Coordinates of C-alpha atoms and ligand atoms in Angstrom, one line a residue:
M1 CA -150.3 -3.8 -51.2
L2 CA -152.6 -6.2 -52.5
K3 CA -152.9 -6.0 -56.6
T4 CA -156.0 -7.3 -58.2
F5 CA -155.4 -10.1 -60.7
R6 CA -157.0 -8.4 -63.5
R7 CA -154.7 -5.3 -63.5
K8 CA -151.7 -7.7 -63.4
T9 CA -152.9 -9.7 -66.7
Q10 CA -152.4 -6.8 -68.1
E11 CA -149.1 -6.2 -66.5
V12 CA -147.9 -9.6 -67.8
T13 CA -149.3 -9.5 -71.6
P14 CA -146.5 -10.4 -73.3
V15 CA -144.2 -8.8 -76.3
N16 CA -144.4 -10.4 -79.7
N17 CA -141.2 -12.5 -80.1
I18 CA -138.0 -13.7 -78.4
V19 CA -135.1 -13.4 -79.9
I20 CA -132.0 -15.6 -79.0
E21 CA -128.4 -15.4 -80.2
G22 CA -127.2 -19.7 -79.6
G23 CA -123.6 -20.7 -79.3
H24 CA -123.3 -19.3 -75.8
K25 CA -122.9 -21.0 -72.8
L26 CA -124.6 -21.1 -69.4
S27 CA -123.5 -20.9 -65.8
G28 CA -125.0 -20.6 -62.5
V29 CA -128.3 -21.2 -60.3
V30 CA -131.6 -21.0 -61.5
H31 CA -134.5 -20.8 -58.9
I32 CA -137.3 -23.2 -60.2
S33 CA -141.0 -21.8 -59.5
G34 CA -143.9 -23.5 -58.1
A35 CA -145.2 -25.6 -60.6
K36 CA -148.1 -24.4 -63.1
N37 CA -150.0 -27.6 -63.5
A38 CA -150.2 -27.8 -59.2
V39 CA -151.4 -24.3 -58.6
L40 CA -154.3 -24.3 -61.5
P41 CA -156.0 -27.5 -59.7
L42 CA -155.1 -25.9 -56.2
I43 CA -156.7 -22.5 -56.8
A44 CA -160.0 -24.6 -57.9
A45 CA -160.1 -26.2 -55.0
A46 CA -159.9 -23.2 -52.6
M47 CA -163.4 -22.5 -54.2
L48 CA -164.7 -25.6 -52.0
P49 CA -164.4 -23.7 -48.3
E50 CA -166.0 -20.4 -47.8
G51 CA -163.7 -18.3 -46.5
V52 CA -160.1 -17.1 -47.7
S53 CA -157.2 -19.4 -48.6
Q54 CA -153.9 -19.1 -49.3
I55 CA -151.5 -20.5 -51.7
E56 CA -147.7 -19.8 -51.8
E57 CA -145.1 -20.3 -54.4
T58 CA -147.8 -19.2 -56.8
P59 CA -145.8 -19.1 -60.2
W60 CA -146.6 -15.5 -62.2
L61 CA -148.0 -16.7 -65.1
T62 CA -150.8 -16.0 -67.6
D63 CA -152.4 -19.1 -67.0
V64 CA -152.5 -18.2 -63.4
C65 CA -154.4 -15.2 -64.4
F66 CA -156.9 -16.6 -66.7
M67 CA -157.8 -18.9 -63.9
C68 CA -158.1 -15.9 -61.4
D69 CA -160.0 -14.5 -63.9
V70 CA -162.3 -17.1 -63.9
L71 CA -163.1 -17.4 -60.1
N72 CA -163.5 -13.5 -60.2
Y73 CA -166.1 -14.2 -62.6
L74 CA -167.8 -16.8 -60.8
G75 CA -167.6 -14.4 -57.6
A76 CA -164.4 -15.0 -55.6
A77 CA -161.7 -12.4 -55.1
T78 CA -158.4 -12.9 -55.7
S79 CA -155.3 -11.0 -55.0
Y80 CA -151.5 -11.8 -55.1
E81 CA -148.3 -9.9 -53.4
S82 CA -145.2 -11.6 -53.3
G83 CA -145.4 -14.9 -54.5
T84 CA -148.9 -15.4 -52.5
L85 CA -152.3 -16.0 -54.2
T86 CA -154.9 -15.2 -51.7
I87 CA -158.6 -16.5 -52.7
D88 CA -161.6 -15.5 -51.0
A89 CA -164.5 -18.0 -51.9
T90 CA -167.1 -16.7 -49.0
E91 CA -169.2 -15.6 -51.7
L92 CA -169.5 -18.0 -54.9
S93 CA -172.3 -16.2 -57.2
N94 CA -172.4 -17.9 -60.3
A95 CA -172.2 -21.2 -61.6
T96 CA -171.6 -19.7 -65.4
A97 CA -168.2 -20.0 -66.4
P98 CA -167.1 -17.2 -68.7
F99 CA -166.6 -18.7 -72.5
E100 CA -163.7 -16.6 -73.6
E101 CA -161.2 -17.7 -70.7
V102 CA -162.2 -21.6 -70.7
Q103 CA -161.6 -21.6 -74.1
K104 CA -158.4 -20.3 -73.4
M105 CA -157.4 -22.5 -71.0
R106 CA -158.3 -26.1 -70.7
A107 CA -157.7 -26.4 -67.2
S108 CA -160.2 -23.8 -66.2
F109 CA -162.3 -27.1 -66.8
L110 CA -161.1 -27.5 -62.8
V111 CA -164.0 -25.4 -61.7
M112 CA -166.7 -28.1 -62.1
G113 CA -166.1 -30.5 -59.5
P114 CA -166.0 -27.2 -56.8
L115 CA -169.0 -25.7 -58.1
L116 CA -170.9 -28.9 -58.3
A117 CA -170.1 -29.6 -54.8
R118 CA -170.5 -25.8 -53.8
L119 CA -173.5 -24.6 -55.8
G120 CA -175.2 -28.2 -57.3
Q121 CA -175.2 -26.6 -60.8
A122 CA -172.1 -25.5 -63.2
R123 CA -172.4 -24.3 -66.4
I124 CA -169.1 -24.7 -68.7
P125 CA -168.1 -23.8 -71.9
L126 CA -166.5 -27.0 -73.9
P127 CA -162.7 -26.4 -73.1
G128 CA -160.2 -25.0 -75.1
G129 CA -156.5 -24.8 -74.1
C130 CA -153.3 -26.2 -76.2
A131 CA -153.7 -27.4 -79.6
I132 CA -152.6 -30.9 -78.7
G133 CA -155.2 -33.4 -79.7
A134 CA -158.7 -34.1 -79.1
R135 CA -158.6 -33.8 -75.5
P136 CA -162.2 -34.7 -74.5
I137 CA -163.7 -34.8 -71.1
D138 CA -165.8 -37.5 -71.0
L139 CA -164.1 -39.1 -67.8
H140 CA -164.8 -35.8 -65.9
L141 CA -168.5 -36.3 -66.8
K142 CA -168.6 -40.0 -66.3
G143 CA -167.2 -39.3 -62.8
F144 CA -169.4 -36.9 -61.9
E145 CA -172.9 -38.8 -63.2
A146 CA -171.6 -41.7 -60.8
M147 CA -171.7 -39.3 -58.4
G148 CA -175.2 -37.9 -59.0
A149 CA -175.2 -35.1 -61.4
G150 CA -177.4 -34.6 -64.0
I151 CA -175.5 -33.7 -67.4
T152 CA -176.5 -32.2 -70.5
I153 CA -174.8 -30.6 -73.3
S154 CA -176.3 -28.0 -75.6
D155 CA -174.9 -24.4 -77.7
N156 CA -171.3 -25.3 -76.9
Y157 CA -172.1 -25.6 -73.0
I158 CA -171.6 -28.4 -70.4
E159 CA -174.5 -28.1 -67.9
A160 CA -174.4 -30.2 -64.6
R161 CA -177.0 -30.5 -61.8
V162 CA -177.2 -32.3 -58.7
N163 CA -179.5 -32.0 -55.4
H164 CA -176.4 -33.4 -53.1
L165 CA -173.1 -35.5 -54.8
H166 CA -173.1 -39.0 -53.3
G167 CA -169.8 -41.3 -53.4
A168 CA -169.1 -43.7 -56.2
R169 CA -166.7 -46.3 -57.5
I170 CA -165.1 -44.9 -60.5
Y171 CA -163.1 -46.4 -63.3
L172 CA -161.0 -44.3 -65.2
D173 CA -160.4 -45.7 -68.8
F174 CA -157.2 -43.7 -68.6
P175 CA -155.6 -42.0 -65.7
S176 CA -156.7 -38.5 -66.8
V177 CA -154.7 -36.0 -64.7
G178 CA -157.7 -33.5 -64.8
A179 CA -160.3 -36.1 -64.1
T180 CA -158.8 -37.4 -61.0
E181 CA -158.2 -33.9 -59.7
N182 CA -162.2 -32.6 -60.6
I183 CA -163.4 -36.0 -59.1
M184 CA -161.4 -35.7 -55.9
M185 CA -162.3 -32.2 -55.3
A186 CA -165.9 -33.0 -55.6
A187 CA -165.9 -36.3 -54.0
S188 CA -164.4 -34.1 -51.0
L189 CA -167.7 -32.6 -50.3
A190 CA -169.9 -36.0 -51.3
E191 CA -172.3 -37.6 -49.0
G192 CA -170.1 -41.1 -48.4
N193 CA -167.2 -42.4 -50.0
T194 CA -165.8 -42.1 -53.6
V195 CA -162.8 -44.4 -54.9
I196 CA -161.0 -43.4 -58.0
E197 CA -159.6 -46.5 -60.0
N198 CA -157.1 -46.2 -62.2
A199 CA -156.3 -42.4 -61.0
A200 CA -153.5 -40.2 -62.6
K201 CA -150.2 -40.8 -60.1
E202 CA -148.7 -37.2 -60.8
P203 CA -146.8 -35.3 -58.2
E204 CA -149.6 -32.1 -58.6
I205 CA -152.1 -35.2 -57.6
V206 CA -150.6 -35.4 -54.1
D207 CA -150.1 -31.7 -53.7
L208 CA -154.1 -31.2 -54.3
A209 CA -154.8 -34.0 -52.4
N210 CA -152.3 -32.4 -49.2
F211 CA -154.4 -29.2 -49.8
L212 CA -157.6 -30.5 -49.8
N213 CA -156.5 -32.5 -46.4
A214 CA -155.4 -29.3 -44.9
M215 CA -159.0 -28.1 -45.5
G216 CA -160.3 -31.1 -43.9
A217 CA -161.0 -33.7 -46.5
K218 CA -160.3 -37.2 -45.8
I219 CA -157.9 -38.5 -48.8
K220 CA -156.1 -41.6 -49.0
G221 CA -154.1 -43.3 -51.7
A222 CA -153.3 -40.0 -53.6
G223 CA -149.8 -41.0 -55.7
T224 CA -151.1 -44.3 -56.5
D225 CA -153.5 -45.7 -58.7
V226 CA -156.7 -46.1 -56.3
V227 CA -157.6 -43.0 -54.3
R228 CA -160.6 -43.2 -51.7
I229 CA -162.0 -40.1 -51.0
F230 CA -164.3 -39.8 -47.4
G231 CA -166.9 -37.3 -47.9
V232 CA -167.1 -34.4 -45.2
E233 CA -169.9 -32.1 -44.5
E234 CA -167.4 -28.9 -44.6
L235 CA -164.5 -27.9 -45.4
R236 CA -162.7 -25.1 -44.2
P237 CA -160.1 -22.6 -45.9
A238 CA -156.3 -23.3 -46.0
R239 CA -152.8 -22.3 -46.4
H240 CA -150.4 -24.6 -49.1
T241 CA -147.5 -24.1 -50.6
T242 CA -147.0 -25.5 -54.0
I243 CA -144.5 -28.0 -55.3
P244 CA -141.8 -26.8 -57.6
D245 CA -142.4 -27.0 -61.5
R246 CA -140.5 -30.5 -62.6
I247 CA -141.3 -29.5 -66.1
E248 CA -139.8 -26.5 -65.7
A249 CA -136.7 -27.9 -64.0
G250 CA -136.8 -30.4 -66.8
S251 CA -136.6 -27.8 -69.2
F252 CA -133.6 -25.9 -67.8
M253 CA -131.9 -29.5 -67.5
L254 CA -131.9 -29.8 -71.2
M255 CA -131.1 -25.9 -72.0
A256 CA -127.9 -26.6 -70.3
A257 CA -127.4 -30.1 -71.7
I258 CA -127.7 -28.8 -75.3
T259 CA -125.7 -25.7 -74.9
R260 CA -122.8 -28.1 -73.2
S261 CA -123.2 -26.3 -69.8
E262 CA -123.1 -26.7 -66.0
L263 CA -126.2 -25.6 -64.2
F264 CA -127.3 -25.6 -60.6
L265 CA -131.1 -26.0 -59.9
E266 CA -132.5 -25.2 -56.6
N267 CA -136.3 -25.5 -55.3
V268 CA -136.6 -29.2 -56.9
I269 CA -138.0 -32.3 -55.7
T270 CA -135.9 -35.0 -57.3
S271 CA -137.6 -37.6 -57.1
H272 CA -140.1 -36.4 -59.3
L273 CA -137.7 -36.0 -62.0
Q274 CA -136.4 -39.6 -62.2
P275 CA -138.0 -40.2 -65.4
I276 CA -136.6 -37.3 -67.2
I277 CA -133.2 -37.8 -65.3
A278 CA -132.9 -41.0 -66.6
K279 CA -133.5 -40.6 -70.2
L280 CA -130.8 -37.7 -69.5
N281 CA -128.5 -40.1 -68.0
D282 CA -129.1 -42.6 -70.8
S283 CA -128.0 -39.5 -73.4
G284 CA -124.9 -39.0 -71.6
V285 CA -125.7 -36.3 -68.8
R286 CA -124.9 -36.4 -65.4
I287 CA -127.0 -35.3 -62.6
I288 CA -125.5 -34.6 -59.1
D289 CA -128.3 -34.4 -56.5
D290 CA -126.9 -32.4 -53.5
I291 CA -128.1 -31.3 -50.4
D292 CA -129.6 -28.0 -52.1
G293 CA -130.6 -29.0 -55.8
L294 CA -129.4 -30.4 -58.4
R295 CA -126.5 -29.6 -60.3
V296 CA -126.3 -30.9 -64.2
L297 CA -123.0 -31.8 -65.8
P298 CA -123.5 -32.0 -69.4
A299 CA -122.2 -34.7 -71.8
K300 CA -119.3 -34.2 -73.9
D301 CA -121.2 -36.2 -77.0
I302 CA -125.3 -36.4 -76.8
L303 CA -125.9 -40.1 -77.2
P304 CA -129.2 -40.9 -78.9
V305 CA -132.1 -42.3 -76.7
E306 CA -135.4 -43.9 -77.0
I307 CA -138.2 -42.4 -75.2
K308 CA -142.4 -43.3 -74.9
T309 CA -144.3 -40.7 -73.0
L310 CA -146.6 -42.3 -70.7
P311 CA -148.2 -40.9 -67.1
Y312 CA -146.6 -40.5 -64.5
P313 CA -144.4 -42.1 -63.4
G314 CA -143.5 -43.0 -67.3
F315 CA -141.6 -40.2 -69.1
P316 CA -144.1 -37.0 -69.6
T317 CA -145.7 -36.4 -72.3
D318 CA -144.6 -32.5 -71.3
M319 CA -141.0 -32.9 -71.8
Q320 CA -141.4 -34.4 -74.9
A321 CA -140.5 -31.3 -77.7
Q322 CA -138.0 -30.0 -75.3
F323 CA -136.3 -33.6 -75.1
M324 CA -136.6 -34.0 -79.6
A325 CA -135.2 -30.3 -79.4
Y326 CA -131.6 -31.4 -77.7
L327 CA -131.9 -35.1 -79.6
T328 CA -131.7 -33.0 -83.0
L329 CA -127.9 -32.8 -81.7
A330 CA -127.1 -36.1 -80.7
G331 CA -124.7 -38.3 -82.5
G332 CA -127.1 -41.2 -84.2
C333 CA -130.6 -42.1 -84.4
S334 CA -133.1 -41.3 -81.5
S335 CA -137.0 -42.1 -81.2
I336 CA -139.9 -40.7 -79.3
K337 CA -143.2 -42.5 -79.0
E338 CA -146.0 -39.9 -78.2
T339 CA -148.8 -42.0 -76.5
V340 CA -150.6 -39.9 -74.2
F341 CA -152.0 -37.0 -77.0
E342 CA -152.8 -37.3 -80.2
N343 CA -150.7 -34.7 -82.5
R344 CA -148.2 -33.6 -80.2
F345 CA -145.4 -33.1 -83.0
M346 CA -146.7 -29.3 -84.0
H347 CA -142.6 -28.6 -83.1
V348 CA -141.1 -30.8 -85.7
P349 CA -141.5 -28.7 -88.8
E350 CA -140.7 -25.8 -86.7
L351 CA -136.9 -27.8 -85.7
R352 CA -136.7 -28.7 -89.5
K353 CA -136.9 -24.7 -90.1
M354 CA -133.6 -24.8 -88.0
G355 CA -131.8 -27.8 -89.7
A356 CA -133.1 -30.6 -87.4
D357 CA -133.6 -34.0 -89.4
I358 CA -136.9 -35.4 -87.9
T359 CA -139.2 -38.0 -89.8
V360 CA -142.7 -38.6 -88.0
R361 CA -144.5 -41.7 -88.9
G362 CA -148.2 -42.3 -86.9
N363 CA -147.1 -41.4 -83.2
T364 CA -143.5 -42.1 -83.5
A365 CA -140.6 -39.3 -84.4
V366 CA -137.6 -40.6 -85.6
I367 CA -134.5 -37.9 -85.1
N368 CA -131.2 -38.4 -87.1
G369 CA -128.5 -36.5 -85.3
V370 CA -127.2 -33.3 -86.8
P371 CA -123.8 -31.4 -86.6
K372 CA -125.4 -28.5 -85.9
L373 CA -128.9 -26.6 -85.6
K374 CA -129.0 -22.9 -87.6
G375 CA -131.1 -20.1 -86.2
G376 CA -134.2 -19.1 -87.9
R377 CA -137.9 -17.6 -87.6
V378 CA -139.7 -20.3 -85.8
A379 CA -143.2 -20.4 -83.9
A380 CA -144.0 -21.3 -80.4
T381 CA -147.0 -23.7 -81.7
D382 CA -148.1 -24.5 -78.2
L383 CA -146.8 -23.9 -74.3
R384 CA -144.0 -26.8 -74.2
A385 CA -143.4 -26.4 -78.2
G386 CA -142.2 -22.9 -77.1
A387 CA -139.8 -24.3 -74.6
A388 CA -138.4 -26.3 -77.1
M389 CA -137.8 -23.6 -79.5
I390 CA -135.9 -22.3 -76.7
V391 CA -134.2 -25.4 -76.2
A392 CA -133.3 -25.3 -79.9
A393 CA -132.2 -21.6 -80.4
L394 CA -129.4 -21.7 -77.3
A395 CA -127.8 -24.1 -79.2
A396 CA -128.3 -22.9 -82.7
E397 CA -125.5 -21.1 -84.6
G398 CA -126.8 -17.3 -84.9
E399 CA -129.8 -15.7 -84.3
T400 CA -133.4 -17.6 -83.4
V401 CA -136.5 -15.4 -83.4
I402 CA -139.5 -17.2 -81.6
E403 CA -142.8 -15.9 -82.9
Q404 CA -146.3 -16.6 -80.9
V405 CA -144.5 -16.7 -77.3
D406 CA -147.8 -15.7 -75.4
H407 CA -147.8 -19.7 -75.4
I408 CA -144.4 -19.7 -73.1
Y409 CA -145.7 -17.0 -71.0
R410 CA -148.4 -19.4 -69.6
G411 CA -146.0 -21.8 -68.1
Y412 CA -142.6 -20.2 -67.4
E413 CA -142.1 -17.6 -65.1
D414 CA -139.6 -15.1 -66.1
I415 CA -138.1 -17.5 -68.5
I416 CA -136.1 -14.1 -69.8
G417 CA -135.1 -12.8 -66.7
K418 CA -133.8 -16.7 -65.5
L419 CA -132.0 -17.2 -68.7
L420 CA -130.3 -13.5 -68.9
Q421 CA -129.2 -14.4 -65.4
V422 CA -127.3 -17.4 -66.2
G423 CA -125.6 -15.9 -69.9
A424 CA -127.8 -16.8 -72.4
H425 CA -128.3 -13.8 -75.2
I426 CA -131.8 -13.5 -75.1
R427 CA -134.4 -10.6 -75.6
E428 CA -137.9 -9.6 -76.0
E429 CA -139.0 -7.6 -79.0
Ligands
UD1_501 C1 -152.9 -32.5 -67.6 C2 -151.5 -31.4 -68.0 C3 -151.0 -31.1 -69.4 C4 -150.4 -32.4 -69.4 C5 -151.4 -33.9 -69.1 C6 -151.2 -35.1 -69.4 C7 -152.9 -29.4 -66.3 C8 -152.8 -28.5 -66.1 N1 -152.0 -29.4 -67.4 O1 -153.6 -32.3 -68.5 O2 -149.8 -30.2 -68.9 O3 -149.6 -32.5 -70.6 O4 -152.1 -33.7 -67.8 O5 -149.5 -35.2 -68.7 O6 -152.8 -30.2 -65.3 N2 -158.6 -37.9 -71.7 C9 -160.1 -38.1 -72.2 N3 -161.0 -37.8 -71.8 C10 -160.9 -37.2 -70.6 C11 -159.8 -36.5 -70.0 C12 -158.5 -37.1 -71.0 O7 -159.7 -39.3 -73.1 O8 -162.1 -36.9 -69.6 C13 -157.2 -38.0 -72.6 C14 -157.1 -36.7 -73.1 O9 -157.8 -36.6 -74.3 C15 -155.2 -37.2 -73.2 C16 -154.9 -37.7 -72.2 O10 -156.8 -38.4 -72.0 O11 -155.1 -37.8 -74.4 C17 -154.4 -37.0 -71.3 O12 -155.3 -36.3 -70.7 P1 -155.5 -35.3 -68.9 O13 -154.3 -36.4 -68.0 O14 -156.6 -35.5 -69.0 O15 -154.7 -34.1 -69.4 P2 -155.0 -32.9 -68.4 O16 -155.7 -33.1 -67.3 O17 -156.2 -32.1 -69.9

């Protein structure tokens, strides 16, 4: 039976706290889910053709529910069964996105490109999302303006209007993931050709291009810094399978590494994980690339590491907090420089509560390894900070209570079930 997402949203409404008793080894197999950051733009892209598209390996996450709520509000129908999300975008009746959902999730701004392409107008509240910096949307808007849209901002809403989008040459001052995706979607149905220079190269961009091309779009160069989109008159619905979540995989690698455990991860694409694997190798962890997955073999002693976050293929900012939690137990002094977002060190005070020795100067955190962490009461201040608390708590002495865990449920499918299965002492309360 197909279920509507609105009902499911209530079903996944999370509990208040996650409680972890640390110090237990993990062992076994973890199945990695479809990627949150890939599926959200895929859902937006399904608005482009009239008709019914399907996205397999859709992870069961609150962010996916929020995105479906946005689509429902705009007139599309969504249903979910056994990991497959079905989206019927035959009728898009509304060009104004709902204030509450967009405030909750910044990625909902990705509906702007499809709305402009389908309806010639879009009215979207200024986006919210994780509190990790200013996160402007100027690059998205610069792209739409270059393609002929008129943009006005008033009463916390951004309004864009266009008779018909036309192709353009767009240089992004920063390789923004969201701007690259939004422009790719709009340009697919524009008249003429579009070139995005200094485009983001993340695997999620390639996944979106593959979905759009399956719909009949003509996109070349996705995954490089120049993406060319040859506009077509019409797109048709398509069926697509989401790529595995490289950030979820990286997070589980760190959970294995910090508890000195061996874990096997299935459903991974190793090349997407190279920047994370390289730094884990530097810390002494061995990763074996088997035919059907990756085996994580822990280091006896964790070596200190220097990290700088960068756009792909650099080290992902979405792994920074979890890696910091891991390095709190290294034998020496590590450093992490955050260059993608300002203000993404909110996990530092939480890690300090557990006994970590971390100093922040500007956009660099210096982590002096300590012999052990102790359990305590900490908060998941954002999604990846929440994952960092789980990493730390699994190795800490005693019990850790993680509050505000709704952030964690935005991006980690069945995190409790998966950790219980590999022997973690974890529960919800
Ligand atoms: C996506 C990911 C997020 C990840 C981020 C960087 C999704 C749903 N989310 O977010 O998990 O942390 O990529 O890898 O895929 N910027 C501007 N102007 C813009 C757009 C962005 O200045 O118009 C800046 C942002 O403030 C930020 C940086 O560019 O400092 C990166 O942002 P962007 O790549 O756009 O990230 P998101 O797409 O929001």
